[in-house]
CSV table of C-alpha atoms in Angstrom, one decimal:
chain,number,residue,atom,x,y,z
N,1,MET,CA,10.4,-11.8,-13.5
N,2,LYS,CA,11.0,-14.0,-9.9
N,3,TYR,CA,14.0,-14.0,-7.5
N,4,GLN,CA,15.1,-16.2,-5.4
N,5,SER,CA,17.5,-15.2,-1.8
N,6,ARG,CA,20.9,-16.9,-1.8
N,7,PHE,CA,19.8,-19.5,0.7
N,8,ALA,CA,17.4,-21.2,-2.1
N,9,LEU,CA,19.0,-24.1,-3.0
N,10,ALA,CA,17.9,-26.6,0.0
N,11,ALA,CA,20.4,-28.9,-0.5
N,12,LEU,CA,22.7,-27.3,-0.1
N,13,SER,CA,21.3,-24.9,3.8
N,14,ALA,CA,20.5,-28.9,4.8
N,15,ALA,CA,23.8,-29.7,4.3
N,16,LEU,CA,25.2,-26.9,6.7
N,17,PHE,CA,22.7,-28.9,9.2
N,18,LEU,CA,24.4,-32.2,8.5
N,19,THR,CA,27.8,-30.9,9.5
N,20,GLY,CA,28.9,-32.3,12.9
N,21,CYS,CA,31.0,-30.1,14.7
N,22,GLY,CA,33.8,-31.6,17.8
N,23,GLY,CA,32.4,-35.2,17.4
N,24,ALA,CA,28.8,-34.4,18.2
N,25,GLU,CA,26.5,-35.8,16.5
N,26,THR,CA,24.9,-34.8,12.9
N,27,SER,CA,21.2,-34.7,12.3
N,28,SER,CA,19.7,-36.9,9.6
N,29,ALA,CA,18.6,-34.7,6.7
N,30,GLN,CA,14.8,-36.4,7.2
N,31,GLU,CA,15.0,-33.4,10.5
N,32,VAL,CA,15.3,-30.5,8.3
N,33,THR,CA,12.1,-29.0,7.3
N,34,SER,CA,12.5,-26.8,4.3
N,35,ILE,CA,9.6,-24.1,4.5
N,36,THR,CA,9.0,-21.7,0.3
N,37,VAL,CA,7.9,-18.4,1.1
N,38,TRP,CA,6.2,-16.0,-1.6
N,39,ASN,CA,6.6,-12.7,-1.5
N,40,TYR,CA,6.1,-9.3,-3.7
N,41,TYR,CA,9.2,-7.4,-2.7
N,42,ASN,CA,11.5,-5.7,-5.7
N,43,GLY,CA,14.4,-3.5,-5.1
N,44,ALA,CA,15.4,-2.7,-1.9
N,45,GLN,CA,12.8,-3.7,0.2
N,46,LEU,CA,13.7,-7.3,-1.8
N,47,THR,CA,17.1,-6.9,-0.7
N,48,SER,CA,16.2,-6.1,2.4
N,49,PHE,CA,14.0,-9.3,3.1
N,50,ASN,CA,16.5,-11.8,1.6
N,51,ALA,CA,19.4,-10.8,3.9
N,52,LEU,CA,16.7,-11.1,6.9
N,53,VAL,CA,16.7,-15.0,5.2
N,54,ASP,CA,19.5,-15.6,5.0
N,55,GLU,CA,20.5,-14.6,8.2
N,56,PHE,CA,17.3,-16.6,10.1
N,57,ASN,CA,18.7,-20.5,7.6
N,58,ALA,CA,22.5,-19.3,9.6
N,59,THR,CA,21.3,-18.7,12.7
N,60,ARG,CA,17.9,-19.6,13.8
N,61,GLY,CA,17.1,-21.7,11.2
N,62,ARG,CA,19.9,-24.3,12.1
N,63,GLU,CA,19.6,-24.1,15.7
N,64,LYS,CA,16.0,-25.4,14.6
N,65,GLN,CA,16.1,-27.4,11.5
N,66,VAL,CA,14.8,-25.1,9.6
N,67,VAL,CA,15.1,-24.0,5.5
N,68,VAL,CA,13.5,-21.2,3.9
N,69,ASN,CA,13.5,-20.7,1.2
N,70,SER,CA,12.2,-17.2,-0.5
N,71,THR,CA,11.1,-16.1,-4.2
N,72,SER,CA,9.7,-12.8,-5.7
N,73,GLN,CA,6.8,-13.2,-8.0
N,74,GLY,CA,7.2,-9.6,-8.4
N,75,THR,CA,4.0,-7.3,-8.1
N,76,VAL,CA,1.0,-7.5,-5.6
N,77,ALA,CA,-1.4,-8.2,-8.3
N,78,ASP,CA,1.4,-11.1,-9.8
N,79,LEU,CA,1.9,-12.5,-6.6
N,80,ALA,CA,-2.1,-12.9,-6.2
N,81,GLY,CA,-2.9,-14.5,-9.4
N,82,ASN,CA,0.3,-17.1,-8.9
N,83,VAL,CA,-1.4,-18.6,-5.3
N,84,ILE,CA,-4.7,-18.3,-6.7
N,85,SER,CA,-3.2,-20.3,-9.7
N,86,ALA,CA,-1.8,-23.1,-7.4
N,87,ALA,CA,-3.9,-23.6,-5.3
N,88,LYS,CA,-6.7,-24.2,-8.4
N,89,GLY,CA,-3.8,-26.8,-9.1
N,90,GLU,CA,-4.2,-25.1,-13.3
N,91,ALA,CA,-1.9,-26.2,-15.8
N,92,GLY,CA,1.5,-25.2,-15.9
N,93,ALA,CA,1.2,-23.1,-11.7
N,94,GLU,CA,3.9,-23.9,-8.7
N,95,GLN,CA,2.9,-25.4,-6.1
N,96,LEU,CA,1.3,-23.8,-3.6
N,97,PRO,CA,4.4,-22.5,-1.2
N,98,ASN,CA,3.8,-22.6,2.6
N,99,VAL,CA,3.6,-19.4,3.0
N,100,PHE,CA,2.9,-15.5,1.2
N,101,SER,CA,2.0,-13.0,1.5
N,102,ALA,CA,-1.2,-11.4,1.0
N,103,TYR,CA,-3.7,-8.4,1.5
N,104,VAL,CA,-7.1,-9.4,2.9
N,105,ASP,CA,-8.9,-10.2,0.1
N,106,THR,CA,-6.1,-13.4,-1.8
N,107,ALA,CA,-6.1,-14.6,1.7
N,108,PHE,CA,-10.5,-14.4,2.3
N,109,GLN,CA,-9.8,-16.4,-0.4
N,110,LEU,CA,-7.6,-19.1,0.3
N,111,ASP,CA,-9.4,-19.9,3.1
N,112,GLN,CA,-12.8,-20.0,1.2
N,113,MET,CA,-10.5,-22.8,-0.2
N,114,GLY,CA,-9.2,-24.4,3.2
N,115,PHE,CA,-5.8,-24.2,2.0
N,116,VAL,CA,-5.2,-20.9,5.0
N,117,ALA,CA,-3.4,-22.8,8.5
N,118,ASP,CA,-4.7,-21.3,11.2
N,119,LEU,CA,-1.9,-19.9,13.8
N,120,ASP,CA,-4.0,-19.4,17.1
N,121,ALA,CA,-2.6,-22.5,18.0
N,122,TYR,CA,1.1,-21.3,17.0
N,123,LEU,CA,0.7,-18.1,19.6
N,124,THR,CA,0.5,-18.2,22.8
N,125,GLU,CA,-1.2,-15.3,24.2
N,126,GLU,CA,1.3,-13.7,25.7
N,127,GLU,CA,3.0,-13.4,22.5
N,128,GLN,CA,-0.6,-12.3,20.4
N,129,SER,CA,-0.2,-9.4,23.0
N,130,TRP,CA,2.8,-8.5,22.3
N,131,TYR,CA,2.0,-7.1,18.2
N,132,VAL,CA,-0.2,-3.3,17.2
N,133,ASP,CA,-3.8,-4.8,18.5
N,134,SER,CA,-5.6,-3.5,14.8
N,135,PHE,CA,-2.1,-5.9,13.1
N,136,LEU,CA,-3.4,-8.7,14.3
N,137,ASP,CA,-7.4,-8.8,14.1
N,138,GLU,CA,-7.1,-7.9,10.3
N,139,GLY,CA,-6.1,-11.0,9.8
N,140,ARG,CA,-9.0,-12.4,12.2
N,141,PHE,CA,-11.6,-13.8,10.0
N,142,SER,CA,-14.0,-15.8,12.1
N,143,GLY,CA,-14.1,-15.0,16.2
N,144,GLN,CA,-10.1,-15.4,17.0
N,145,ASP,CA,-8.8,-17.4,14.2
N,146,ILE,CA,-5.7,-15.7,13.0
N,147,LYS,CA,-5.2,-16.7,9.2
N,148,ILE,CA,-2.5,-13.2,8.3
N,149,PHE,CA,0.2,-13.3,10.5
N,150,PRO,CA,1.2,-8.8,10.2
N,151,VAL,CA,4.8,-8.5,9.5
N,152,ALA,CA,5.0,-5.0,8.1
N,153,LYS,CA,2.4,-2.6,7.6
N,154,SER,CA,2.6,0.5,6.0
N,155,VAL,CA,0.1,4.2,5.7
N,156,GLU,CA,-0.8,6.5,3.3
N,157,ILE,CA,1.6,9.7,3.2
N,158,LEU,CA,2.1,12.8,0.9
N,159,ALA,CA,5.1,13.1,-0.5
N,160,VAL,CA,5.9,16.9,-1.6
N,161,ASN,CA,8.7,18.3,-3.7
N,162,GLU,CA,9.6,21.2,-1.6
N,163,THR,CA,12.2,22.7,-4.0
N,164,GLU,CA,9.3,23.5,-7.2
N,165,TRP,CA,6.9,24.2,-3.4
N,166,ASP,CA,9.3,26.6,-2.7
N,167,VAL,CA,8.7,28.6,-5.8
N,168,PHE,CA,5.3,29.0,-5.8
N,169,ALA,CA,4.8,29.0,-1.8
N,170,GLN,CA,6.9,32.8,-2.5
N,171,ALA,CA,5.1,33.7,-5.0
N,172,THR,CA,1.4,33.3,-3.5
N,173,GLY,CA,1.6,32.8,-0.1
N,174,VAL,CA,0.2,29.6,0.2
N,175,THR,CA,1.7,27.8,2.8
N,176,LEU,CA,2.4,24.1,3.4
N,177,ASP,CA,-0.8,24.1,6.0
N,178,ALA,CA,-3.0,24.7,2.4
N,179,LEU,CA,-2.4,20.7,2.3
N,180,ALA,CA,-3.6,19.1,5.6
N,181,THR,CA,-6.7,19.0,4.1
N,182,VAL,CA,-8.6,17.1,0.8
N,183,GLU,CA,-10.4,20.4,-0.1
N,184,GLY,CA,-6.7,22.3,0.7
N,185,VAL,CA,-5.4,20.0,-1.2
N,186,THR,CA,-8.3,20.9,-4.0
N,187,GLU,CA,-7.7,24.5,-3.6
N,188,THR,CA,-4.4,24.3,-3.4
N,189,ALA,CA,-4.4,23.1,-6.9
N,190,GLU,CA,-6.1,25.3,-8.5
N,191,ALA,CA,-4.4,28.8,-6.9
N,192,TYR,CA,-1.0,26.0,-8.5
N,193,TYR,CA,-2.8,25.7,-12.0
N,194,LYS,CA,-3.5,29.5,-12.4
N,195,TRP,CA,0.2,31.0,-10.8
N,196,THR,CA,2.0,28.5,-13.5
N,197,ASP,CA,-0.8,29.3,-16.6
N,198,SER,CA,0.6,32.7,-15.9
N,199,LEU,CA,4.4,32.7,-16.2
N,200,THR,CA,3.7,31.8,-20.4
N,201,ASP,CA,1.8,34.0,-23.1
N,202,THR,CA,-0.3,30.5,-24.3
N,203,PRO,CA,-3.3,30.5,-21.7
N,204,ASP,CA,-4.8,27.7,-20.2
N,205,ASP,CA,-1.4,25.8,-19.8
N,206,GLY,CA,-1.5,25.5,-16.4
N,207,LYS,CA,0.1,22.3,-14.3
N,208,ALA,CA,-1.2,20.2,-12.4
N,209,LEU,CA,0.4,19.8,-9.1
N,210,PHE,CA,-1.1,16.5,-7.3
N,211,GLY,CA,-1.6,12.7,-7.4
N,212,ARG,CA,-2.9,9.6,-5.7
N,213,ASP,CA,-2.1,6.0,-5.6
N,214,ALA,CA,-4.4,3.9,-4.2
N,215,MET,CA,-8.2,4.9,-5.3
N,216,ALA,CA,-9.5,2.7,-3.7
N,217,ASN,CA,-7.9,3.6,-0.4
N,218,TYR,CA,-9.2,7.2,-1.4
N,219,PHE,CA,-13.3,6.1,-1.0
N,220,PHE,CA,-12.6,3.8,1.6
N,221,SER,CA,-10.4,6.1,4.0
N,222,GLY,CA,-12.7,9.3,2.3
N,223,SER,CA,-15.7,7.4,3.1
N,224,MET,CA,-14.9,6.9,6.5
N,225,GLN,CA,-14.3,10.1,7.0
N,226,LEU,CA,-16.6,11.6,6.1
N,227,GLY,CA,-19.8,9.6,8.8
N,228,THR,CA,-20.2,6.4,6.6
N,229,ARG,CA,-18.6,2.8,6.6
N,230,LEU,CA,-18.6,2.2,2.6
N,231,VAL,CA,-18.4,-1.6,2.7
N,232,ALA,CA,-19.5,-3.4,6.2
N,233,VAL,CA,-19.2,-7.1,7.2
N,234,GLU,CA,-21.6,-9.3,9.7
N,235,ASP,CA,-21.7,-13.2,9.2
N,236,GLY,CA,-20.3,-13.5,6.1
N,237,LYS,CA,-22.2,-11.8,4.3
N,238,ALA,CA,-21.8,-8.1,2.6
N,239,THR,CA,-23.3,-4.6,3.0
N,240,LEU,CA,-22.8,-1.2,1.2
N,241,ASP,CA,-23.5,2.2,1.6
N,242,PHE,CA,-22.5,3.8,-1.7
N,243,ASP,CA,-23.3,7.4,0.0
N,244,HIS,CA,-24.1,9.6,-3.1
N,245,ASP,CA,-23.7,12.8,-0.8
N,246,VAL,CA,-20.1,11.4,0.2
N,247,VAL,CA,-19.1,9.7,-3.2
N,248,ARG,CA,-20.2,13.2,-4.8
N,249,LYS,CA,-17.3,15.5,-2.1
N,250,LEU,CA,-15.3,12.4,-3.4
N,251,TRP,CA,-15.8,13.3,-7.7
N,252,ASP,CA,-15.6,16.5,-6.7
N,253,ASN,CA,-12.4,16.3,-4.8
N,254,TYR,CA,-10.6,14.2,-7.5
N,255,TYR,CA,-12.6,13.6,-10.6
N,256,VAL,CA,-13.1,17.1,-10.8
N,257,PRO,CA,-9.4,18.3,-10.9
N,258,PHE,CA,-8.2,16.0,-12.6
N,259,ILE,CA,-10.4,16.6,-15.5
N,260,LYS,CA,-9.0,20.4,-15.4
N,261,GLY,CA,-5.6,19.8,-15.3
N,262,ARG,CA,-4.8,20.2,-11.7
N,263,PHE,CA,-4.0,16.4,-11.0
N,264,ALA,CA,-2.2,14.6,-13.3
N,265,ALA,CA,-1.4,10.8,-13.2
N,266,SER,CA,0.9,9.1,-16.5
N,267,GLY,CA,3.4,7.0,-14.9
N,268,ARG,CA,2.6,3.7,-13.8
N,269,PHE,CA,2.6,5.3,-9.9
N,270,ARG,CA,2.7,8.8,-8.8
N,271,SER,CA,6.2,9.2,-7.2
N,272,ASP,CA,6.9,8.6,-11.4
N,273,ASP,CA,5.4,11.5,-12.4
N,274,LEU,CA,7.2,12.8,-9.2
N,275,LYS,CA,10.5,12.2,-11.2
N,276,THR,CA,9.2,13.6,-14.3
N,277,GLY,CA,7.9,16.4,-12.5
N,278,ASN,CA,5.0,16.5,-14.1
N,279,ILE,CA,3.4,17.2,-10.3
N,280,ILE,CA,5.0,18.1,-7.0
N,281,ALA,CA,2.9,16.3,-4.8
N,282,CYS,CA,1.5,12.6,-4.4
N,283,VAL,CA,-0.3,10.1,-1.8
N,284,GLY,CA,1.1,7.2,-1.8
N,285,SER,CA,2.2,4.3,0.6
N,286,SER,CA,4.9,4.5,3.7
N,287,SER,CA,6.3,2.0,2.0
N,288,SER,CA,7.3,3.8,-1.9
N,289,ALA,CA,9.6,5.1,0.3
N,290,THR,CA,12.2,3.8,-1.4
N,291,TYR,CA,11.1,4.5,-4.5
N,292,LEU,CA,10.7,8.4,-4.6
N,293,PRO,CA,13.5,10.8,-6.5
N,294,GLU,CA,15.6,12.8,-5.2
N,295,THR,CA,15.9,14.4,-8.4
N,296,VAL,CA,13.7,15.6,-11.7
N,297,SER,CA,14.3,14.6,-14.5
N,298,THR,CA,13.5,17.4,-17.5
N,299,SER,CA,14.1,15.4,-20.4
N,300,ASP,CA,16.0,12.9,-21.6
N,301,THR,CA,19.6,14.9,-20.3
N,302,GLU,CA,18.8,17.5,-17.9
N,303,SER,CA,17.8,16.6,-14.6
N,304,HIS,CA,18.0,18.4,-11.3
N,305,PRO,CA,17.8,17.7,-7.4
N,306,ILE,CA,15.3,18.1,-5.6
N,307,HIS,CA,14.3,17.6,-1.4
N,308,LEU,CA,11.1,15.7,-0.8
N,309,LYS,CA,8.8,16.9,2.2
N,310,ILE,CA,7.1,14.0,3.9
N,311,LEU,CA,3.4,15.1,5.5
N,312,PRO,CA,0.4,13.1,6.4
N,313,CYS,CA,-2.3,11.9,4.0
N,314,PRO,CA,-4.8,15.1,3.5
N,315,GLN,CA,-8.5,13.9,5.5
N,316,PHE,CA,-11.5,15.7,4.9
N,317,ARG,CA,-11.5,18.9,6.8
N,318,GLY,CA,-14.6,17.8,10.0
N,319,GLY,CA,-14.6,14.6,9.1
N,320,THR,CA,-13.8,11.1,11.5
N,321,ALA,CA,-9.3,11.0,12.1
N,322,CYS,CA,-8.5,7.5,10.0
N,323,ALA,CA,-6.2,6.5,8.0
N,324,ILE,CA,-6.2,3.4,6.0
N,325,GLN,CA,-3.8,0.3,7.0
N,326,GLN,CA,-1.5,-1.1,4.4
N,327,GLY,CA,0.9,-3.8,4.0
N,328,ALA,CA,0.7,-7.2,3.6
N,329,GLY,CA,0.6,-9.8,6.0
N,330,MET,CA,2.2,-13.3,6.0
N,331,VAL,CA,-0.1,-16.0,5.4
N,332,VAL,CA,0.8,-20.0,6.3
N,333,THR,CA,-1.3,-22.3,4.3
N,334,GLU,CA,-2.6,-26.4,5.3
N,335,GLY,CA,0.6,-28.5,5.5
N,336,THR,CA,2.5,-31.1,8.6
N,337,LYS,CA,2.4,-29.5,11.8
N,338,ALA,CA,5.8,-29.8,11.3
N,339,GLU,CA,6.1,-27.6,8.2
N,340,ILE,CA,3.3,-25.0,9.6
N,341,ALA,CA,5.8,-24.3,13.2
N,342,ALA,CA,8.8,-24.4,11.2
N,343,SER,CA,6.2,-21.5,9.3
N,344,VAL,CA,5.7,-19.8,12.4
N,345,GLU,CA,9.1,-20.0,13.9
N,346,PHE,CA,10.1,-17.9,10.7
N,347,LEU,CA,7.7,-15.7,11.0
N,348,LYS,CA,8.0,-14.6,14.8
N,349,TRP,CA,12.1,-14.0,14.0
N,350,PHE,CA,11.4,-12.3,11.6
N,351,THR,CA,8.7,-9.7,13.3
N,352,ASP,CA,11.3,-9.2,16.7
N,353,ARG,CA,12.2,-5.9,17.3
N,354,GLU,CA,15.9,-5.4,16.1
N,355,ARG,CA,14.8,-7.6,13.0
N,356,ASN,CA,11.7,-6.0,12.2
N,357,ILE,CA,12.9,-2.2,13.2
N,358,ARG,CA,16.0,-2.8,10.6
N,359,PHE,CA,13.2,-4.8,7.9
N,360,SER,CA,11.2,-1.2,9.1
N,361,VAL,CA,14.2,1.2,7.8
N,362,ASP,CA,15.6,-0.5,4.9
N,363,SER,CA,12.1,-0.1,3.3
N,364,GLY,CA,9.8,2.4,4.8
N,365,TYR,CA,7.5,0.1,6.6
N,366,LEU,CA,6.4,-0.4,10.1
N,367,PRO,CA,7.0,-2.7,12.6
N,368,VAL,CA,4.2,-4.7,14.7
N,369,MET,CA,5.4,-5.0,16.9
N,370,LYS,CA,4.2,-2.7,19.9
N,371,THR,CA,8.1,-2.3,21.5
N,372,ALA,CA,9.2,-1.5,18.2
N,373,ASN,CA,6.6,0.8,16.7
N,374,SER,CA,7.8,4.6,17.3
N,375,MET,CA,10.4,6.2,16.8
N,376,LYS,CA,12.5,6.0,19.8
N,377,ALA,CA,12.9,2.1,19.1
N,378,ILE,CA,13.5,3.0,16.2
N,379,ARG,CA,16.3,5.5,16.6
N,380,ALA,CA,17.3,3.6,19.2
N,381,SER,CA,18.2,0.9,17.0
N,382,GLY,CA,21.2,2.0,16.3
N,383,LEU,CA,20.8,1.5,12.7
N,384,THR,CA,21.4,5.1,10.4
N,385,LEU,CA,18.2,6.3,9.1
N,386,THR,CA,18.6,8.9,5.4
N,387,ASP,CA,17.0,11.9,6.1
N,388,LEU,CA,14.5,11.1,4.3
N,389,MET,CA,13.6,7.7,5.7
N,390,ASP,CA,13.3,9.7,9.7
N,391,GLU,CA,10.9,11.6,8.1
N,392,VAL,CA,8.3,8.7,6.6
N,393,LEU,CA,8.7,7.4,9.9
N,394,THR,CA,8.0,9.9,11.8
N,395,VAL,CA,4.5,10.7,9.9
N,396,SER,CA,3.6,7.1,9.7
N,397,VAL,CA,3.7,5.8,13.5
N,398,ASP,CA,2.2,9.4,13.9
N,399,THR,CA,-0.8,8.7,11.6
N,400,ILE,CA,-0.6,5.5,13.2
N,401,ASN,CA,-1.2,6.7,17.1
N,402,LYS,CA,-3.5,10.1,16.3
N,403,ASN,CA,-6.1,7.6,14.0
N,404,LEU,CA,-8.5,5.5,13.9
N,405,LEU,CA,-6.9,2.8,11.6
N,406,TYR,CA,-9.4,1.0,8.7
N,407,THR,CA,-8.4,-2.2,6.5
N,408,PRO,CA,-10.8,-3.3,4.2
N,409,PRO,CA,-13.2,-6.3,5.5
N,410,ALA,CA,-12.6,-9.4,4.3
N,411,PHE,CA,-15.4,-11.2,2.5
N,412,ALA,CA,-16.6,-13.2,-0.8
N,413,GLY,CA,-15.9,-10.5,-4.0
N,414,GLY,CA,-13.6,-8.2,-1.9
N,415,SER,CA,-11.5,-8.4,-4.7
N,416,SER,CA,-13.6,-7.9,-7.0
N,417,LEU,CA,-14.9,-4.1,-5.2
N,418,ARG,CA,-11.7,-3.2,-4.5
N,419,ASN,CA,-10.3,-3.5,-8.1
N,420,GLU,CA,-13.5,-1.9,-8.8
N,421,LEU,CA,-13.0,1.7,-7.0
N,422,GLU,CA,-9.8,1.1,-8.0
N,423,TYR,CA,-10.8,2.3,-11.4
N,424,ALA,CA,-14.1,3.1,-11.4
N,425,MET,CA,-13.5,7.3,-11.1
N,426,SER,CA,-10.0,7.0,-12.2
N,427,ASP,CA,-10.1,5.7,-15.9
N,428,GLN,CA,-12.9,7.6,-16.4
N,429,ALA,CA,-11.3,10.7,-15.3
N,430,VAL,CA,-8.2,9.9,-17.6
N,431,GLU,CA,-10.4,9.0,-20.6
N,432,ASP,CA,-12.3,12.7,-20.3
N,433,ARG,CA,-9.2,14.3,-19.5
N,434,GLY,CA,-8.2,13.5,-22.9
N,435,GLU,CA,-11.4,14.2,-24.3
N,436,VAL,CA,-10.9,17.8,-22.8
N,437,LEU,CA,-7.7,18.1,-24.1
N,438,ALA,CA,-8.9,17.3,-27.5
N,439,ARG,CA,-11.3,20.0,-26.9
N,440,MET,CA,-8.9,22.2,-26.3
N,441,ARG,CA,-6.5,21.6,-29.3
N,442,GLU,CA,-9.7,22.2,-31.6
N,443,GLY,CA,-9.9,25.2,-29.6
N,444,GLN,CA,-12.3,25.6,-27.2
N,445,THR,CA,-11.3,27.0,-23.3
N,446,MET,CA,-11.1,25.1,-20.7
N,447,ALA,CA,-14.0,25.6,-19.0
N,448,ALA,CA,-15.6,25.5,-22.5
N,449,ALA,CA,-14.1,21.5,-22.5
N,450,THR,CA,-15.4,20.6,-19.8
N,451,ALA,CA,-18.8,21.8,-18.8
N,452,ASP,CA,-20.4,18.6,-20.4
N,453,PHE,CA,-17.8,16.9,-18.2
N,454,ALA,CA,-17.9,18.8,-14.8
N,455,SER,CA,-21.8,19.0,-14.6
N,456,ASP,CA,-24.3,17.2,-12.4
N,457,GLN,CA,-25.5,15.2,-14.7
N,458,HIS,CA,-22.2,13.4,-15.9
N,459,PHE,CA,-21.7,12.7,-12.2
N,460,GLU,CA,-24.8,11.1,-11.5
N,461,ASP,CA,-24.7,9.2,-15.2
N,462,TRP,CA,-20.7,7.8,-13.8
N,463,TYR,CA,-22.2,7.6,-9.9
N,464,SER,CA,-26.0,5.0,-11.1
N,465,ALA,CA,-24.2,3.1,-13.8
N,466,THR,CA,-20.9,2.5,-10.8
N,467,LEU,CA,-23.4,2.1,-8.1
N,468,ILE,CA,-25.2,-1.2,-10.3
N,469,ARG,CA,-21.9,-2.8,-11.3
N,470,LEU,CA,-20.8,-2.5,-6.8
N,471,GLN,CA,-24.3,-4.0,-6.0
N,472,THR,CA,-23.6,-7.0,-8.6
N,473,ILE,CA,-20.4,-7.6,-6.9
N,474,ILE,CA,-21.4,-7.7,-3.1
N,475,GLY,CA,-25.1,-9.5,-4.9
N,476,GLY,CA,-22.4,-12.2,-5.8
């Protein structure tokens, strides 16, 4: 479903520009530049973004004779699909917008098709220096050309249902420090399963502790933390380093605990699993903060309030401190000079310190300007921060400052490779977990039911098949 801002009617907005005041000359309709912006925001994020679009149209837009018409295309995947369809001129597709939200893969694909504008000429060196270097560098595809304008960034965080955790912690002595590492999460999930299993007379009915969104991020960041760069790109050519030992460690700390019921994924997102009580901790994007639950629903009629604790995303022990840099930027498409200039005018205005902080507080995204990307600046803004959003932003800013920030490089086939990584392990885990449960219903113990799947041979079979698929994508 698509949602438009209140200023979506360009004719109405243009009329504002034609209204004279005190005998001043009025502008002609031809001088008003109308631009369309496609985004993937929903809920509170969309409300905040649309409010800022309205404000721009009533202030800077009126002054510069620019009208912004903003439309949410639904999800990130919906947006990417609609953009590609528009670029290809497919039947039923809308006209390509002047600006659209995009991750590197989609932006690179459109750039290869010749639809992306180079923004260097529209940003002075001084203006470029205002933005966090890694945020701006993410959008440079060839040399120093800026093809993605950074508007809002995010990192991964760990959300813990502290209400339920405290009961477990008091009974076992485990502390939140145990969740600082990937291995610690795996070990703690084992302890949590055994503890919850002990609470009933039924054997092997323990509960899952943990789940994670964005499995591709787990591959990319986990590989970097463990000393390998999964994908490298030089002169436009991608190379793959799907290191056997590194991938085995990723497998042992996701797939194995998943098939044993220590991890889980049943809702569309892990925040959904937090809300239903299927897990009590999850890794997700800081921008998902507005979707994190305040209550857990144990049935259609019963629920209870919870308190969430926000912690840094766990990393592998002894590895390189590395975090995934997330958050789609804005891509400006080729058009007239007036349209490109108007698009950049809006993006500069939107990312100005005050407004970018406002969007950050509303959404969980991080400001992109250096002077705004700190908790001191955010708190000094005078905006009201909920306790949860304060925790989310504090952990996120700290993550930015203390880690090597990593963004998967852009290359032909990047979207396909990310999609493969997103589902290769998680789908296998879900499928095999289903078989494990079927075997247990037939009377097998957990150990017997998982033996085949937790074996070295099963990993080797999966690894070989996955490697072939990834090599095919890279080679293609």
